[in-house]
XYZ file of C-alpha atoms in Angstrom:
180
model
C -11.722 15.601 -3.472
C -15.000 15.546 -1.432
C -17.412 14.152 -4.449
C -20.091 14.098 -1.883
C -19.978 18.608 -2.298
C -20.435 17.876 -6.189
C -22.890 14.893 -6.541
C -25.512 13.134 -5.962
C -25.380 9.035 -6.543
C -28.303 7.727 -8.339
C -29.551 3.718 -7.649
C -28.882 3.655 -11.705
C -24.720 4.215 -11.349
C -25.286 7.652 -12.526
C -24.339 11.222 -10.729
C -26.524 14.040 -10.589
C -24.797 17.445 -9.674
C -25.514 19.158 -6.676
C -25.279 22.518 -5.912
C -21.601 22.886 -5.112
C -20.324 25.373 -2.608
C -19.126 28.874 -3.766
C -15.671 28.175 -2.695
C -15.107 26.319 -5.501
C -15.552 28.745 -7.735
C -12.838 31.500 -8.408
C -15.844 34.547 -8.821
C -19.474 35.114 -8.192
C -20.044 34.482 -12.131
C -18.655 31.429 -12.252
C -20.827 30.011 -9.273
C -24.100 31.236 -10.852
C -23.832 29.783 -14.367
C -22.773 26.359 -13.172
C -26.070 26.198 -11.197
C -28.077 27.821 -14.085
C -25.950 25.609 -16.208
C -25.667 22.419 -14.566
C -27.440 22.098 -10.707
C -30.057 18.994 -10.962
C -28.732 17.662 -14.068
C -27.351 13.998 -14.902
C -23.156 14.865 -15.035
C -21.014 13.141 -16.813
C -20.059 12.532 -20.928
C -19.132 8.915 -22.277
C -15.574 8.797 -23.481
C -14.243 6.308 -26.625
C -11.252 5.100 -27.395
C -11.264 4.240 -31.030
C -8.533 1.728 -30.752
C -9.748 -0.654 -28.186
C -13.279 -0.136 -28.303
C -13.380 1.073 -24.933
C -16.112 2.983 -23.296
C -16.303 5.001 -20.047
C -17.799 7.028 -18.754
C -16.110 10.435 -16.843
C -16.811 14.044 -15.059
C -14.691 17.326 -15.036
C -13.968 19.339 -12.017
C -11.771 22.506 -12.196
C -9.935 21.134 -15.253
C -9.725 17.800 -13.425
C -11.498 14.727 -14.972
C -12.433 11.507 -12.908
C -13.955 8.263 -14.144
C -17.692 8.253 -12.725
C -16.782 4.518 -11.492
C -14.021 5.815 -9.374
C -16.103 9.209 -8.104
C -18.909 6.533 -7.300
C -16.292 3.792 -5.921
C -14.392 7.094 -3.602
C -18.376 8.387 -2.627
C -18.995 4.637 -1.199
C -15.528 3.692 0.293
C -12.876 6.502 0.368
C -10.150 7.033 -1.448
C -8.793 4.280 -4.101
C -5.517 2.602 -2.618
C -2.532 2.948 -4.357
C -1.875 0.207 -7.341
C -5.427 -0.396 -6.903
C -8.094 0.372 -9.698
C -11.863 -0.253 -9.854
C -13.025 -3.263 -11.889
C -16.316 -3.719 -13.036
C -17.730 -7.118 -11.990
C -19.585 -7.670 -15.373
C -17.064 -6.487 -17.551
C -19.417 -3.373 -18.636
C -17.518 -0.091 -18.400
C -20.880 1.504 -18.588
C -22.292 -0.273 -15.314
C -21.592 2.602 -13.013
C -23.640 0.708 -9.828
C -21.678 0.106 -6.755
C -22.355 -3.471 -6.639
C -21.221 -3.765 -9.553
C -17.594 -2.156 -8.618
C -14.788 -3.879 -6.851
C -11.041 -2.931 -6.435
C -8.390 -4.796 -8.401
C -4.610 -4.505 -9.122
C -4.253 -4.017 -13.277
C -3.499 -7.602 -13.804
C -6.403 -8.791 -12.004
C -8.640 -5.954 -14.060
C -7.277 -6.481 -17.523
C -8.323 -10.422 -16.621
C -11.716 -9.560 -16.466
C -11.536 -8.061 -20.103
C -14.066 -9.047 -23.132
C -12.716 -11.034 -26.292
C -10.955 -8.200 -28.944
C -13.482 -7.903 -32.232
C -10.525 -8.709 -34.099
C -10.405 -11.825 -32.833
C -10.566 -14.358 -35.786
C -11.564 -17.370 -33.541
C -14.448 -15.668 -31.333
C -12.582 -17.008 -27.830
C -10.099 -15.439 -25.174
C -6.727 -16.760 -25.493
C -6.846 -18.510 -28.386
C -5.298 -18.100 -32.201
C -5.390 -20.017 -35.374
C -2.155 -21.199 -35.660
C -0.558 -22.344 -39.884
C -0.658 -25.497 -39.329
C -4.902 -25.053 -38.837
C -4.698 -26.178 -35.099
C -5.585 -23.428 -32.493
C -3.103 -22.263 -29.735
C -3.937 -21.402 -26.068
C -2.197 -19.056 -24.085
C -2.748 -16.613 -20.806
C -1.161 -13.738 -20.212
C 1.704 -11.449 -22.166
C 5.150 -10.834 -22.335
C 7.396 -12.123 -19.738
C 4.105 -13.301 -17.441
C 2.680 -14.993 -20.306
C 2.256 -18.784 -20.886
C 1.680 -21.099 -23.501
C -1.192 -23.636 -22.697
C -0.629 -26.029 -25.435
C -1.483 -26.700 -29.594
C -5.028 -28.172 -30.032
C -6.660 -29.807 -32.791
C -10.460 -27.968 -31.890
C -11.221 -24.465 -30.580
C -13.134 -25.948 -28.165
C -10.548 -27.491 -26.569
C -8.090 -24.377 -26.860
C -10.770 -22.518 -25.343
C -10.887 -25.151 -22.534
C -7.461 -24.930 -21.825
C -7.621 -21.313 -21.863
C -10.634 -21.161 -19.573
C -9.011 -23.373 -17.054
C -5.933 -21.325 -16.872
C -7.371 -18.437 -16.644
C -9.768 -19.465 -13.877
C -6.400 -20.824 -11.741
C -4.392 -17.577 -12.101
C -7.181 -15.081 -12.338
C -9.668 -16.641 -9.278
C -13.065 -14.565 -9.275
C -11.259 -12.139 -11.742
C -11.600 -14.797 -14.658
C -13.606 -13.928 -17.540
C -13.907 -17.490 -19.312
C -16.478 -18.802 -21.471
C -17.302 -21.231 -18.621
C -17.461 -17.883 -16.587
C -19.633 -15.754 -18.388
C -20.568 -12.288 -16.473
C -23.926 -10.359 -17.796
């Protein structure tokens, strides 16, 4: 998809459409009421998933719909490799802005996620365990690790902050780490 015939990148992250050409448009009708409809206007709606808390925010083209960080990501630097996705620096699905886009694999991108609200100890990686001692551990399933038992959550959250900043690199979201 040429975004560059559809938008126009604002310094904020956001797209305004442009007046796109009439071949995109099956009749004359259609072509008129998206530029009485939509020509000069901010596109885009914010999407929510419920369960995660998760925020984006994402356009529709001829029944096709895009993330605006990957429209903006494809308008700067081509098309998004394959296994790749865009990662938001600062861990703010909102922050559309170039800058503030980079290209990671899913592992590298799910690294650079906030703490779940249902957290009950406030820090990444780290649980309560029933013997009221906190647990550290990175990663899931068969690439996960356990970091250790610990008497305080800060030292859980240490260990987990460590970790994470070996395996993860620049990726890392840590306490020690914090992004804006």
């Amino acid at each position: 998809m040429n975004w560059h015939e559809c938008f126009t990148y604002n310094d904020d992250g956001s797209l305004t459409w442009k007046r796109r050409p009439r071949r995109h448009f099956k009749n004359e009708q259609a072509y008129s009421a998206h530029y009485t409809n939509f020509f000069g206007k901010k596109a885009g709606s914010v999407a929510y998933n419920r369960k995660t808390g998760y925020r984006w925010t994402h356009v529709r083209i001829g029944g096709i719909s895009a993330k605006v960080s990957k429209v903006v990501w494809e308008m700067h630097n081509g098309p998004v490799p394959s296994g790749m996705e865009i990662d938001h620096r600062d861990g703010n699905s909102m922050n559309d802005r170039i800058g503030n886009l980079r290209l990671a694999t899913r592992g590298q991108n799910n690294a650079n996620t906030r703490v779940i609200k249902r957290t009950t100890t406030g820090r990444k990686g780290v649980s309560r365990t029933k013997y009221n001692t906190f647990a550290a551990t990175i990663g899931s399933g068969k690439n996960g690790r356990y970091l250790g038992s610990f008497k305080t959550l800060e030292d859980a959250g240490n260990a987990y902050d460590t970790a994470a900043e070996e395996r993860y690199g620049e990726f890392a979201l840590s306490a020690r780490n914090k992004q804006p």
